[in-house]
XYZ file of C-alpha atoms in Angstrom:
371
model
C 2.382 -35.503 -10.713
C 2.685 -35.266 -14.710
C 2.063 -32.669 -17.468
C -0.890 -34.117 -18.739
C -2.285 -34.895 -15.432
C -1.678 -30.685 -14.576
C -3.376 -29.185 -17.844
C -6.199 -30.840 -17.689
C -6.413 -28.822 -14.201
C -6.610 -26.117 -17.010
C -8.945 -27.439 -19.298
C -6.594 -30.503 -21.078
C -3.216 -29.474 -22.567
C -5.157 -28.738 -26.101
C -7.261 -26.050 -24.769
C -5.163 -24.584 -22.414
C -2.471 -21.696 -23.742
C 0.763 -21.577 -22.161
C 3.103 -18.512 -22.086
C 7.060 -19.732 -20.474
C 9.224 -16.322 -18.673
C 12.101 -16.514 -17.079
C 11.808 -19.478 -14.651
C 8.201 -20.064 -14.940
C 5.644 -21.420 -17.092
C 1.884 -20.492 -17.565
C -1.314 -22.251 -19.019
C -4.664 -20.391 -18.979
C -7.842 -22.459 -20.581
C -11.082 -22.245 -19.255
C -11.218 -24.076 -16.357
C -7.989 -22.424 -14.564
C -4.776 -21.428 -14.581
C -1.948 -23.087 -13.532
C 1.783 -22.020 -12.951
C 4.480 -23.697 -13.020
C 7.928 -22.594 -11.016
C 11.567 -24.411 -11.751
C 12.439 -25.545 -7.878
C 15.170 -23.292 -6.260
C 15.361 -20.347 -4.590
C 16.824 -17.124 -5.849
C 15.902 -13.256 -5.457
C 15.397 -12.865 -9.118
C 13.846 -15.866 -9.957
C 10.187 -16.986 -10.109
C 9.871 -19.324 -6.893
C 8.824 -21.463 -4.114
C 9.403 -18.552 -1.463
C 8.494 -19.578 1.900
C 5.821 -22.288 2.764
C 2.439 -19.663 2.065
C 4.062 -17.984 -0.544
C 4.760 -18.990 -4.509
C 6.184 -15.776 -6.427
C 6.126 -14.802 -9.829
C 8.496 -12.549 -11.894
C 8.089 -10.712 -15.117
C 7.971 -9.194 -17.041
C 4.662 -11.340 -17.884
C 3.148 -11.600 -21.069
C -0.350 -9.658 -21.788
C -2.534 -12.406 -21.416
C -1.006 -13.441 -18.077
C -1.801 -10.337 -16.491
C -4.832 -9.998 -18.153
C -5.752 -13.382 -16.640
C -4.602 -13.170 -13.507
C -5.619 -9.579 -12.994
C -8.452 -8.660 -15.299
C -10.360 -11.643 -16.455
C -10.420 -13.261 -12.329
C -13.897 -14.165 -12.402
C -15.149 -16.451 -14.827
C -17.196 -15.648 -17.507
C -20.362 -15.836 -17.043
C -21.254 -15.754 -13.482
C -20.270 -13.590 -10.422
C -19.830 -15.570 -7.517
C -17.049 -18.034 -8.598
C -13.255 -17.400 -9.266
C -11.412 -19.634 -12.049
C -8.490 -21.962 -10.021
C -5.187 -20.812 -10.156
C -3.208 -23.995 -9.459
C 0.980 -24.050 -8.735
C 3.313 -26.463 -9.153
C 6.974 -27.263 -8.892
C 9.358 -28.656 -11.500
C 12.197 -29.984 -10.024
C 14.522 -33.338 -11.500
C 11.722 -36.117 -10.182
C 8.819 -33.772 -12.648
C 6.101 -31.418 -11.206
C 5.003 -31.390 -8.237
C 1.948 -30.014 -7.077
C 1.749 -27.252 -4.486
C -2.079 -27.165 -4.676
C -4.265 -23.656 -5.573
C -3.472 -20.141 -4.242
C -4.561 -16.289 -4.253
C -3.087 -13.551 -5.616
C -3.386 -11.460 -2.284
C -0.505 -8.553 -4.180
C 0.671 -7.819 -7.857
C 2.732 -4.666 -9.283
C 2.386 -3.107 -12.913
C 4.202 -1.091 -14.850
C 3.726 1.530 -17.119
C 6.187 2.847 -19.760
C 7.159 5.805 -21.477
C 5.430 6.014 -24.789
C 3.272 2.508 -24.032
C -0.318 2.366 -22.909
C -0.578 -0.724 -21.472
C 0.181 -1.808 -18.325
C 3.177 -4.988 -17.511
C 2.806 -6.852 -14.751
C 6.219 -7.299 -13.257
C 5.807 -9.532 -10.230
C 3.179 -10.852 -8.121
C 2.482 -13.235 -5.420
C 0.322 -16.058 -4.995
C -0.591 -17.069 -1.045
C -0.998 -21.071 -1.021
C -4.786 -22.179 0.756
C -2.819 -25.300 2.202
C 1.058 -24.513 3.635
C 3.550 -26.532 3.152
C 5.073 -28.518 5.331
C 8.914 -27.968 6.399
C 9.893 -31.656 4.369
C 7.945 -30.595 1.595
C 9.343 -26.636 1.383
C 12.967 -28.198 1.309
C 11.996 -30.617 -0.961
C 10.537 -27.707 -3.884
C 12.786 -24.879 -2.791
C 16.154 -26.346 -1.232
C 18.240 -24.225 1.115
C 20.431 -21.809 -0.022
C 24.010 -22.590 0.520
C 25.671 -20.717 3.761
C 27.350 -17.473 3.122
C 29.213 -14.933 5.527
C 26.967 -12.848 7.454
C 27.640 -9.417 8.899
C 29.059 -9.531 12.400
C 28.537 -7.222 14.623
C 31.621 -5.893 15.909
C 29.752 -2.668 15.343
C 27.489 -3.659 18.738
C 30.639 -2.966 21.044
C 30.543 0.456 20.181
C 27.025 1.741 20.474
C 27.665 3.334 23.346
C 31.391 4.831 22.961
C 31.968 5.874 19.685
C 28.759 6.139 17.520
C 30.381 7.504 15.123
C 31.873 4.186 14.550
C 29.062 2.219 14.969
C 27.053 3.569 12.644
C 29.544 3.582 9.677
C 30.271 -0.257 10.593
C 27.058 -1.221 10.785
C 25.809 0.685 7.619
C 28.883 -0.685 5.390
C 28.369 -4.518 6.981
C 24.287 -4.833 6.206
C 24.310 -2.816 2.883
C 26.972 -3.543 0.436
C 27.555 -1.047 -2.506
C 25.161 -1.000 -5.552
C 27.385 -1.188 -9.364
C 26.039 2.206 -9.953
C 27.499 3.772 -7.304
C 30.567 1.790 -6.600
C 33.176 4.052 -8.297
C 31.564 7.240 -6.431
C 33.341 8.963 -4.941
C 33.974 8.107 -1.467
C 34.928 11.943 -0.012
C 32.607 14.138 2.858
C 28.863 15.149 1.118
C 28.623 19.000 -0.119
C 26.125 19.762 2.134
C 25.424 23.018 4.295
C 25.812 23.883 8.042
C 24.459 20.170 9.498
C 25.349 18.372 12.487
C 28.217 16.164 12.634
C 26.556 12.439 12.866
C 23.600 13.818 10.376
C 26.463 14.741 7.997
C 28.400 11.028 7.826
C 24.946 9.581 7.010
C 25.016 11.414 4.119
C 27.795 10.462 2.836
C 27.639 6.714 3.919
C 24.522 7.022 1.278
C 26.845 8.065 -1.598
C 27.701 4.813 -2.208
C 24.852 3.241 -0.068
C 21.482 4.965 -0.926
C 19.420 2.817 0.838
C 20.562 3.639 4.236
C 18.536 6.447 3.807
C 16.007 4.640 4.243
C 13.206 2.028 2.384
C 9.848 2.307 4.562
C 10.964 5.341 6.066
C 13.352 8.249 5.306
C 16.074 10.840 5.856
C 15.514 13.672 3.571
C 17.468 14.179 0.685
C 19.198 17.612 1.538
C 17.498 19.476 -1.387
C 14.539 18.321 0.226
C 15.127 20.043 3.470
C 12.417 22.427 4.926
C 11.373 24.037 8.111
C 8.321 23.435 9.731
C 5.247 25.648 9.293
C 5.885 27.448 12.220
C 9.711 27.617 10.785
C 10.891 26.918 13.858
C 12.597 23.074 13.103
C 14.459 21.632 10.350
C 12.719 18.992 9.112
C 15.252 15.942 7.906
C 13.080 12.988 8.004
C 9.640 11.290 7.172
C 7.237 9.051 7.518
C 6.756 7.133 4.585
C 3.141 8.410 4.095
C 3.658 11.866 5.224
C 1.851 11.285 8.579
C 4.933 12.558 10.675
C 8.556 13.812 10.742
C 11.752 13.920 11.869
C 13.406 17.211 13.325
C 15.825 19.293 14.664
C 15.615 22.652 16.464
C 16.390 25.382 13.408
C 19.512 27.811 13.906
C 21.474 29.698 12.309
C 24.336 29.320 14.839
C 26.477 26.318 13.820
C 25.536 22.937 14.628
C 24.698 21.733 18.484
C 26.904 18.852 18.937
C 24.425 15.691 19.125
C 21.358 17.912 19.185
C 17.466 16.164 20.296
C 15.932 14.785 17.918
C 11.848 15.809 17.862
C 9.370 13.722 16.035
C 6.102 15.424 15.442
C 2.669 14.263 13.692
C 1.076 17.899 11.669
C -1.503 18.337 13.961
C 0.276 17.589 17.812
C 3.007 18.791 19.846
C 6.598 17.411 19.168
C 7.997 15.052 21.659
C 11.344 14.259 21.863
C 13.043 10.965 20.985
C 15.199 9.637 24.182
C 18.561 9.093 21.617
C 20.040 12.509 20.832
C 20.710 12.213 16.956
C 24.028 9.585 17.082
C 21.525 6.945 19.263
C 18.710 7.653 16.485
C 20.583 7.679 13.517
C 21.577 3.967 14.830
C 18.217 3.047 15.146
C 16.713 4.229 12.124
C 19.475 2.232 10.721
C 18.718 -0.429 12.222
C 15.067 0.037 11.863
C 15.155 0.951 7.859
C 17.503 -2.723 7.369
C 15.115 -4.920 9.059
C 12.124 -3.579 7.073
C 13.829 -3.404 3.615
C 15.486 -7.150 4.025
C 15.157 -9.563 1.310
C 14.411 -11.869 4.149
C 11.840 -11.222 6.735
C 9.422 -12.428 9.663
C 6.661 -10.503 11.354
C 3.408 -11.007 13.991
C 1.730 -9.334 16.006
C -0.954 -9.956 18.381
C 2.979 -11.167 21.292
C 2.430 -11.468 24.443
C 5.882 -10.383 26.601
C 6.227 -14.268 26.908
C 6.691 -14.669 22.942
C 8.625 -11.590 23.049
C 11.352 -13.355 25.467
C 11.053 -16.172 23.513
C 11.629 -14.399 20.389
C 14.906 -12.339 21.741
C 16.316 -15.284 23.861
C 19.184 -16.398 21.642
C 19.860 -12.153 20.332
C 21.454 -9.273 21.571
C 19.755 -6.684 22.683
C 20.733 -3.019 21.183
C 21.935 -1.392 24.309
C 19.374 2.500 23.198
C 16.686 3.654 24.855
C 13.281 2.731 22.861
C 12.989 4.252 19.392
C 10.188 5.992 18.345
C 7.389 7.627 20.559
C 4.422 5.935 18.611
C 5.240 2.741 19.345
C 8.282 2.695 21.539
C 10.803 0.213 19.641
C 13.658 -2.061 21.424
C 15.927 -3.789 18.483
C 17.358 -7.339 19.062
C 20.683 -8.577 16.785
C 22.483 -11.618 15.813
C 24.760 -11.597 13.033
C 22.723 -10.464 9.427
C 19.631 -10.134 11.582
C 18.165 -7.097 13.324
C 14.844 -7.619 14.912
C 12.585 -4.939 16.240
C 9.715 -5.651 18.842
C 7.014 -2.349 19.259
C 4.489 -1.585 21.827
C 1.416 -1.761 19.951
C -0.648 0.106 22.770
C -1.231 -2.415 25.848
C 0.248 -3.704 28.889
C 1.037 -7.110 26.927
C 0.807 -6.581 23.378
C 3.663 -6.156 21.017
C 4.175 -7.050 17.218
C 7.804 -7.939 16.036
C 9.809 -7.420 12.677
C 13.328 -9.236 11.415
C 14.926 -8.316 8.407
C 18.113 -10.425 7.760
C 20.807 -10.690 4.631
C 20.248 -13.976 4.129
C 17.471 -16.831 5.161
C 19.870 -19.343 7.416
C 19.925 -16.176 9.264
C 16.012 -15.949 10.961
C 17.139 -19.298 12.164
C 17.446 -18.310 15.410
C 13.926 -17.707 15.316
C 12.143 -20.912 13.705
C 11.189 -22.963 16.545
C 9.771 -19.926 18.547
C 6.172 -20.658 19.312
C 4.746 -17.709 17.139
C 2.388 -17.374 14.697
C 4.117 -15.740 11.953
C 2.351 -13.824 9.202
C 4.922 -13.903 7.399
C 8.212 -16.641 7.459
C 11.434 -16.174 4.835
C 13.608 -18.667 6.921
């Protein structure tokens, strides 16, 4: 595919307005939009992300935002969209990927400005790429050292060590927190297990959650009856986790209570020490850069998914949808029941694409697979 043919998709090079930002070029014409990304694989650059998706990272110029988000319907009609064509530039020239749609995008409004900026968006290819074509436009990342599973040996022995080893292995310190003091966090009388998590969060704040979250100490509150200390919540406020509120010394490894706001509380099956390991595993997988997820799985498919992984020896997490965890170096997979006797969902998170390799050949229809 040459450049002249590519721009003809938009109505011709002479009639196409071109914008380059980062590793992407966007052509805007009367007949359509052309998006070209560089071959490669990076978290901070526009690229082919997986067999189904191309990521575009901004900040994008205003005309690009307007075309992609505000002028998606062809002028003068009410039923036809201007096509978005996607291509990759490599050492051989341009590789045409086909057309795609825009399922999600994110904009920000900076203080003092009245115009939103397109920061990133995802295009879903109408025809997924084959494994061979994917490797051609997204060369495999070089191997890295993956977080090990030393922590797993301590899950039912020394849970303090298990939690610390998992969190420090999975979550690197961030530049802004690397120089933070590593001493004990100044918190009120809380169980030792919870104080440990707050101490770890000083240099690794993501361990407090990215989907659901453990509340900062300043946001702790009692439940409406004043009987429970609420220390964690679901991202949309649908449920929360709490401990029995007492003026006495904190209980050693207390029961964790799960509660929807209008329902009676339900005890998590693991006490606080096991719950915090489960919470950390769940949030690590949900917040990972590389994920794979599927739903409506059978028990047989779950067995195939987990065959090459190690189970985490804890009782099920989360009363809403009992959840089990399976791990490999750099990989956390959680499997949840979906209400039926033989229907499950699975979500895997990985620190590197290569860590998803054990799942690649399992006969599952993935909704997303970043390997």
